[in-house]
């Protein structure tokens, strides 16, 4: 086998490969490449080739930052199952060499790889041998909650936590309705309730431009679902769900509890989303990030309990790894470490 690393500029080839692998992420998709470019980032769609056949992807994004620019590999690389024997060998060695070259060209302080490799001792040894070190913070979820959508709807509901089923019924009794949009029609309603959520929970929000760009991009290929829940024509809950490679991803959520504080609207909204995704033929619903059940003092604990209530399983990924390419990296390390501790993350 003769492997090489070079940019892949063929969208169909890239997408067909990822569709065949069906990774539990949309962050290696061509749509995410487009979103990142529209947001002003340089994106290098690195492909791992066996002669002319694409056998791996490593979407690599150049992130400019005052504290130190870096290359980001979100939930990658992805490589064909038949090439697993190369995971700690030639594929990764070639990629690390290319990432170093790209980082030097762009005066980047490091290459940050947020892979989907399982969190185990083998992964730790693998990254250490390649010269990586643990990043001071995470960039993307490293513990995700998944729901297999293949069982029947009745079986899915049986696996929902009892208290979650009760919440679903309570919202149904309040005559809550859920409307779905495959374009950006529901984005303004989402944005309005999103602002309410930000004010209540005090987190750093995504910008309207960011959400608009993401929704427009995924909508172009029918890979967007915006869910808007209403009671008495008042928007009480909303979600933005993206689809990629046969799977769906709960990427943004919002709720307004000011009008009907006793109605668990978000529970019914998510159940309706699950039903809709199953009707649309999705194989898996990724609720995105959660924290360990024991992390009861974490800011995301309540949200994690909510997600786990729908049944499913968790996937733990290896912590983000940095390949240091400049002495200026250590200033970035100090700043990110301080921010992480302040946010209790």
Short mmCIF file of C-alpha atoms in Angstrom, two decimals:
data_model
loop_
_atom_site.label_atom_id
_atom_site.label_comp_id
_atom_site.label_asym_id
_atom_site.label_seq_id
_atom_site.Cartn_x
_atom_site.Cartn_y
_atom_site.Cartn_z
CA UNK A 1 0.00 0.00 0.00
CA UNK A 2 1.33 3.41 -1.02
CA UNK A 3 -0.19 6.20 1.07
CA UNK A 4 0.05 9.93 0.51
CA UNK A 5 -1.42 13.10 2.05
CA UNK A 6 -2.76 15.86 -0.16
CA UNK A 7 -5.79 18.19 -0.30
CA UNK A 8 -9.01 16.62 -1.56
CA UNK A 9 -10.93 19.13 -3.66
CA UNK A 10 -13.65 16.77 -4.88
CA UNK A 11 -16.74 17.26 -2.72
CA UNK A 12 -18.48 14.15 -4.03
CA UNK A 13 -15.45 11.97 -3.32
CA UNK A 14 -15.10 13.42 0.18
CA UNK A 15 -18.78 13.01 1.03
CA UNK A 16 -19.08 9.52 -0.43
CA UNK A 17 -16.15 8.36 1.68
CA UNK A 18 -17.60 9.80 4.90
CA UNK A 19 -21.08 8.46 4.10
CA UNK A 20 -19.54 5.00 3.91
CA UNK A 21 -17.81 5.43 7.29
CA UNK A 22 -20.84 7.11 8.97
CA UNK A 23 -18.77 8.77 11.73
CA UNK A 24 -20.57 10.11 14.81
CA UNK A 25 -19.79 13.70 13.87
CA UNK A 26 -20.61 16.35 11.28
CA UNK A 27 -17.38 18.27 11.90
CA UNK A 28 -15.54 16.48 9.10
CA UNK A 29 -18.34 17.06 6.57
CA UNK A 30 -18.01 19.21 3.48
CA UNK A 31 -20.80 21.35 4.92
CA UNK A 32 -18.64 22.14 7.95
CA UNK A 33 -15.80 23.05 5.62
CA UNK A 34 -18.15 25.52 3.90
CA UNK A 35 -19.42 26.94 7.21
CA UNK A 36 -15.87 27.48 8.45
CA UNK A 37 -14.84 29.21 5.22
CA UNK A 38 -17.86 31.52 5.32
CA UNK A 39 -16.89 32.46 8.86
CA UNK A 40 -13.51 33.60 7.57
CA UNK A 41 -11.29 30.60 8.33
CA UNK A 42 -8.85 28.98 5.96
CA UNK A 43 -9.73 25.30 5.59
CA UNK A 44 -7.40 22.61 4.27
CA UNK A 45 -9.38 19.43 3.39
CA UNK A 46 -6.53 16.96 3.76
CA UNK A 47 -7.15 13.57 2.22
CA UNK A 48 -5.34 10.32 2.89
CA UNK A 49 -4.97 8.58 -0.45
CA UNK A 50 -4.03 5.07 -1.46
CA UNK A 51 -2.93 5.93 -4.98
CA UNK A 52 -6.08 7.73 -6.21
CA UNK A 53 -8.52 6.20 -3.70
CA UNK A 54 -9.53 8.33 -0.71
CA UNK A 55 -9.10 6.26 2.47
CA UNK A 56 -9.09 9.01 5.08
CA UNK A 57 -10.05 12.63 5.78
CA UNK A 58 -8.52 15.22 8.07
CA UNK A 59 -10.42 18.49 7.72
CA UNK A 60 -7.94 21.04 9.07
CA UNK A 61 -8.95 24.60 9.98
CA UNK A 62 -6.58 27.52 10.51
CA UNK A 63 -7.88 29.41 13.54
CA UNK A 64 -6.49 32.93 13.90
CA UNK A 65 -6.24 34.19 17.48
CA UNK A 66 -4.41 37.05 19.18
CA UNK A 67 -3.10 34.73 21.86
CA UNK A 68 -1.65 32.44 19.17
CA UNK A 69 -3.11 31.05 15.94
CA UNK A 70 -3.39 27.28 15.59
CA UNK A 71 -4.52 24.50 13.28
CA UNK A 72 -7.65 22.67 14.42
CA UNK A 73 -8.65 19.15 13.35
CA UNK A 74 -12.25 18.74 14.58
CA UNK A 75 -13.23 15.12 15.27
CA UNK A 76 -10.66 13.83 12.83
CA UNK A 77 -9.00 12.18 11.15
CA UNK A 78 -11.52 9.65 9.86
CA UNK A 79 -10.09 6.64 8.04
CA UNK A 80 -11.51 3.52 6.47
CA UNK A 81 -12.09 0.56 8.76
CA UNK A 82 -10.04 -1.68 6.49
CA UNK A 83 -7.04 0.55 7.23
CA UNK A 84 -7.31 0.41 11.04
CA UNK A 85 -3.92 -1.28 11.23
CA UNK A 86 -2.44 2.03 10.09
CA UNK A 87 -4.13 4.08 12.85
CA UNK A 88 -0.97 4.29 14.93
CA UNK A 89 1.32 3.89 11.99
CA UNK A 90 1.72 5.35 8.55
CA UNK A 91 -1.50 7.38 8.30
CA UNK A 92 -0.91 9.26 11.55
CA UNK A 93 2.81 9.65 10.92
CA UNK A 94 2.19 11.16 7.49
CA UNK A 95 -0.54 13.45 8.84
CA UNK A 96 1.61 14.68 11.74
CA UNK A 97 4.39 15.52 9.30
CA UNK A 98 1.98 17.44 7.04
CA UNK A 99 0.35 19.25 9.97
CA UNK A 100 3.76 20.41 11.17
CA UNK A 101 4.56 21.75 7.72
CA UNK A 102 1.24 23.60 7.44
CA UNK A 103 1.64 25.04 10.93
CA UNK A 104 5.14 26.33 10.20
CA UNK A 105 3.94 27.98 6.99
CA UNK A 106 1.20 29.82 8.89
CA UNK A 107 3.23 30.62 12.01
CA UNK A 108 0.76 28.59 14.09
CA UNK A 109 1.69 27.79 17.68
CA UNK A 110 0.27 24.27 17.57
CA UNK A 111 -1.91 21.73 15.84
CA UNK A 112 -4.92 20.78 17.99
CA UNK A 113 -6.39 17.38 17.16
CA UNK A 114 -9.82 16.58 18.65
CA UNK A 115 -10.14 12.98 17.50
CA UNK A 116 -12.87 10.37 17.91
CA UNK A 117 -10.33 7.84 19.18
CA UNK A 118 -11.55 6.09 22.35
CA UNK A 119 -10.25 7.39 25.65
CA UNK A 120 -7.87 4.61 26.66
CA UNK A 121 -4.21 3.86 27.41
CA UNK A 122 -3.55 2.81 23.82
CA UNK A 123 -4.58 6.26 22.59
CA UNK A 124 -2.38 7.92 25.20
CA UNK A 125 0.64 5.93 24.06
CA UNK A 126 -0.19 6.63 20.43
CA UNK A 127 -0.28 10.42 20.81
CA UNK A 128 2.81 10.49 23.01
CA UNK A 129 4.83 8.62 20.39
CA UNK A 130 3.81 11.20 17.78
CA UNK A 131 4.90 14.11 19.98
CA UNK A 132 1.49 15.36 21.12
CA UNK A 133 0.60 16.61 24.60
CA UNK A 134 -2.76 17.11 26.30
CA UNK A 135 -4.42 20.42 25.40
CA UNK A 136 -5.23 22.81 28.28
CA UNK A 137 -8.89 22.82 27.27
CA UNK A 138 -11.34 20.89 25.09
CA UNK A 139 -12.55 22.27 21.78
CA UNK A 140 -15.45 19.91 21.08
CA UNK A 141 -17.42 17.39 23.16
CA UNK A 142 -15.25 14.58 24.49
CA UNK A 143 -18.15 12.68 26.04
CA UNK A 144 -21.22 12.42 23.80
CA UNK A 145 -24.69 10.95 24.32
CA UNK A 146 -26.14 8.85 21.48
CA UNK A 147 -29.51 7.34 20.71
CA UNK A 148 -29.89 4.47 18.24
CA UNK A 149 -32.96 5.28 16.12
CA UNK A 150 -33.30 1.83 14.57
CA UNK A 151 -35.66 0.30 17.21
CA UNK A 152 -39.41 0.84 16.85
CA UNK A 153 -40.95 4.03 18.20
CA UNK A 154 -42.67 2.02 20.94
CA UNK A 155 -39.35 0.51 22.02
CA UNK A 156 -37.68 3.92 21.97
CA UNK A 157 -40.38 5.31 24.26
CA UNK A 158 -40.04 2.33 26.62
CA UNK A 159 -36.36 3.17 27.04
CA UNK A 160 -37.10 6.78 27.96
CA UNK A 161 -36.66 7.48 31.69
CA UNK A 162 -39.98 7.37 33.57
CA UNK A 163 -39.77 11.00 34.71
CA UNK A 164 -38.97 12.08 31.13
CA UNK A 165 -42.02 10.21 29.81
CA UNK A 166 -44.14 11.96 32.43
CA UNK A 167 -42.74 15.33 31.28
CA UNK A 168 -43.56 14.49 27.66
CA UNK A 169 -47.15 13.67 28.59
CA UNK A 170 -47.48 16.85 30.65
CA UNK A 171 -46.43 19.00 27.68
CA UNK A 172 -48.81 17.08 25.42
CA UNK A 173 -51.66 17.78 27.84
CA UNK A 174 -50.80 21.49 27.55
CA UNK A 175 -51.53 21.20 23.80
CA UNK A 176 -47.96 22.05 22.86
CA UNK A 177 -47.27 21.82 19.13
CA UNK A 178 -43.95 21.31 17.32
CA UNK A 179 -43.28 22.60 13.83
CA UNK A 180 -40.31 21.54 11.69
CA UNK A 181 -38.41 23.52 9.08
CA UNK A 182 -35.82 22.23 6.63
CA UNK A 183 -34.70 25.76 5.76
CA UNK A 184 -33.99 28.91 7.73
CA UNK A 185 -37.66 29.86 8.12
CA UNK A 186 -37.65 29.03 11.83
CA UNK A 187 -34.32 30.69 12.61
CA UNK A 188 -35.77 34.01 13.81
CA UNK A 189 -38.04 32.19 16.26
CA UNK A 190 -35.07 30.16 17.44
CA UNK A 191 -32.94 33.29 17.83
CA UNK A 192 -35.54 35.07 19.96
CA UNK A 193 -35.89 32.21 22.43
CA UNK A 194 -32.11 31.63 22.29
CA UNK A 195 -31.57 35.16 23.63
CA UNK A 196 -33.89 34.36 26.53
CA UNK A 197 -31.87 31.22 27.27
CA UNK A 198 -28.57 33.11 27.20
CA UNK A 199 -29.88 35.71 29.64
CA UNK A 200 -31.15 33.01 32.00
CA UNK A 201 -28.15 30.68 31.93
CA UNK A 202 -25.38 33.28 31.44
CA UNK A 203 -23.28 31.51 28.79
CA UNK A 204 -21.36 32.89 25.81
CA UNK A 205 -23.74 32.63 22.81
CA UNK A 206 -23.09 31.98 19.16
CA UNK A 207 -23.68 35.01 16.96
CA UNK A 208 -26.71 35.35 14.69
CA UNK A 209 -24.34 35.33 11.72
CA UNK A 210 -22.80 32.05 12.91
CA UNK A 211 -26.19 30.36 13.25
CA UNK A 212 -27.41 31.80 9.96
CA UNK A 213 -24.33 30.52 8.13
CA UNK A 214 -24.61 27.05 9.65
CA UNK A 215 -28.32 26.73 8.91
CA UNK A 216 -28.08 28.02 5.34
CA UNK A 217 -25.20 25.69 4.54
CA UNK A 218 -26.78 22.51 5.89
CA UNK A 219 -30.15 23.42 4.40
CA UNK A 220 -28.71 23.45 0.88
CA UNK A 221 -28.46 19.66 0.89
CA UNK A 222 -31.56 19.01 3.01
CA UNK A 223 -29.44 18.33 6.11
CA UNK A 224 -31.08 20.85 8.44
CA UNK A 225 -33.98 20.50 10.85
CA UNK A 226 -35.18 23.44 12.96
CA UNK A 227 -37.80 22.48 15.54
CA UNK A 228 -40.03 25.15 17.08
CA UNK A 229 -42.34 24.29 19.99
CA UNK A 230 -45.31 26.49 20.84
CA UNK A 231 -47.99 26.73 23.50
CA UNK A 232 -50.85 29.11 22.72
CA UNK A 233 -48.77 30.48 19.83
CA UNK A 234 -45.90 31.35 22.20
CA UNK A 235 -42.51 29.85 21.34
CA UNK A 236 -41.39 27.89 24.40
CA UNK A 237 -38.66 25.60 23.08
CA UNK A 238 -36.50 25.29 19.96
CA UNK A 239 -33.66 23.22 18.53
CA UNK A 240 -31.31 23.26 15.56
CA UNK A 241 -30.42 19.77 14.34
CA UNK A 242 -27.91 19.06 11.59
CA UNK A 243 -27.64 15.83 9.61
CA UNK A 244 -24.57 14.19 8.11
CA UNK A 245 -23.65 10.70 6.88
CA UNK A 246 -26.96 9.11 7.91
CA UNK A 247 -26.86 10.51 11.45
CA UNK A 248 -28.37 13.57 13.17
CA UNK A 249 -26.87 15.98 15.70
CA UNK A 250 -28.52 18.18 18.33
CA UNK A 251 -26.23 21.18 17.96
CA UNK A 252 -28.19 24.10 19.45
CA UNK A 253 -31.10 24.30 21.85
CA UNK A 254 -33.13 27.02 23.55
CA UNK A 255 -36.16 27.42 25.79
CA UNK A 256 -38.28 30.18 27.29
CA UNK A 257 -39.73 29.28 30.69
CA UNK A 258 -41.18 32.69 31.46
CA UNK A 259 -44.71 32.15 30.10
CA UNK A 260 -45.36 28.52 31.08
CA UNK A 261 -42.77 27.72 33.77
CA UNK A 262 -44.44 24.48 34.87
CA UNK A 263 -44.60 22.94 31.39
CA UNK A 264 -41.53 20.81 30.47
CA UNK A 265 -41.59 21.94 26.85
CA UNK A 266 -38.05 20.85 25.98
CA UNK A 267 -38.87 17.21 26.75
CA UNK A 268 -41.74 17.04 24.28
CA UNK A 269 -39.75 18.99 21.69
CA UNK A 270 -36.92 16.43 21.80
CA UNK A 271 -39.31 13.50 21.63
CA UNK A 272 -40.95 15.01 18.54
CA UNK A 273 -37.47 15.53 17.04
CA UNK A 274 -36.66 11.86 17.66
CA UNK A 275 -39.90 10.81 15.97
CA UNK A 276 -39.25 13.10 12.99
CA UNK A 277 -35.65 11.94 12.53
CA UNK A 278 -36.78 8.33 12.58
CA UNK A 279 -39.38 9.13 9.89
CA UNK A 280 -36.62 10.74 7.82
CA UNK A 281 -34.49 7.61 7.98
CA UNK A 282 -31.71 8.72 10.33
CA UNK A 283 -29.79 5.90 11.96
CA UNK A 284 -28.53 7.66 15.08
CA UNK A 285 -29.29 10.82 17.04
CA UNK A 286 -26.26 12.41 18.65
CA UNK A 287 -27.33 14.65 21.55
CA UNK A 288 -23.79 16.11 21.49
CA UNK A 289 -21.88 16.77 24.70
CA UNK A 290 -22.62 15.59 28.23
CA UNK A 291 -20.59 15.50 31.44
CA UNK A 292 -20.02 12.41 33.61
CA UNK A 293 -22.96 11.57 35.86
CA UNK A 294 -20.73 12.09 38.89
CA UNK A 295 -19.96 15.71 37.90
CA UNK A 296 -22.90 17.11 39.83
CA UNK A 297 -21.31 20.55 40.31
CA UNK A 298 -20.53 21.04 36.62
CA UNK A 299 -22.49 23.81 34.81
CA UNK A 300 -23.70 21.24 32.24
CA UNK A 301 -24.91 18.67 34.76
CA UNK A 302 -28.60 19.55 34.44
CA UNK A 303 -28.47 19.53 30.63
CA UNK A 304 -26.68 16.18 30.71
CA UNK A 305 -29.38 14.67 32.95
CA UNK A 306 -31.97 15.96 30.48
CA UNK A 307 -30.25 14.32 27.48
CA UNK A 308 -29.72 10.99 29.24
CA UNK A 309 -33.43 10.87 30.03
CA UNK A 310 -34.23 9.80 26.46
CA UNK A 311 -32.23 6.58 26.73
CA UNK A 312 -29.15 5.69 24.73
CA UNK A 313 -25.45 5.30 25.38
CA UNK A 314 -22.35 7.43 25.81
CA UNK A 315 -19.14 7.61 23.79
CA UNK A 316 -15.94 8.87 25.38
CA UNK A 317 -13.24 10.33 23.13
CA UNK A 318 -9.61 11.00 23.80
CA UNK A 319 -8.88 14.43 25.23
CA UNK A 320 -7.83 17.11 22.72
CA UNK A 321 -4.15 16.85 21.88
CA UNK A 322 -1.71 19.60 20.89
CA UNK A 323 1.29 19.20 18.62
CA UNK A 324 3.45 22.14 19.68
CA UNK A 325 5.06 24.02 16.79
CA UNK A 326 6.23 27.25 18.45
CA UNK A 327 7.58 28.39 21.85
CA UNK A 328 4.71 30.94 21.86
CA UNK A 329 2.39 28.01 22.52
CA UNK A 330 3.03 28.30 26.25
CA UNK A 331 1.39 31.72 26.45
CA UNK A 332 -1.70 30.16 24.86
CA UNK A 333 -1.49 27.29 27.34
CA UNK A 334 -1.48 29.68 30.31
CA UNK A 335 -4.41 31.76 29.02
CA UNK A 336 -6.57 28.73 28.19
CA UNK A 337 -5.80 27.06 31.50
CA UNK A 338 -6.92 30.16 33.41
CA UNK A 339 -10.13 30.45 31.34
CA UNK A 340 -10.98 26.80 31.89
CA UNK A 341 -10.61 27.09 35.67
CA UNK A 342 -12.68 30.29 35.78
CA UNK A 343 -15.49 28.61 33.89
CA UNK A 344 -15.27 25.48 36.05
CA UNK A 345 -15.04 23.31 32.93
#
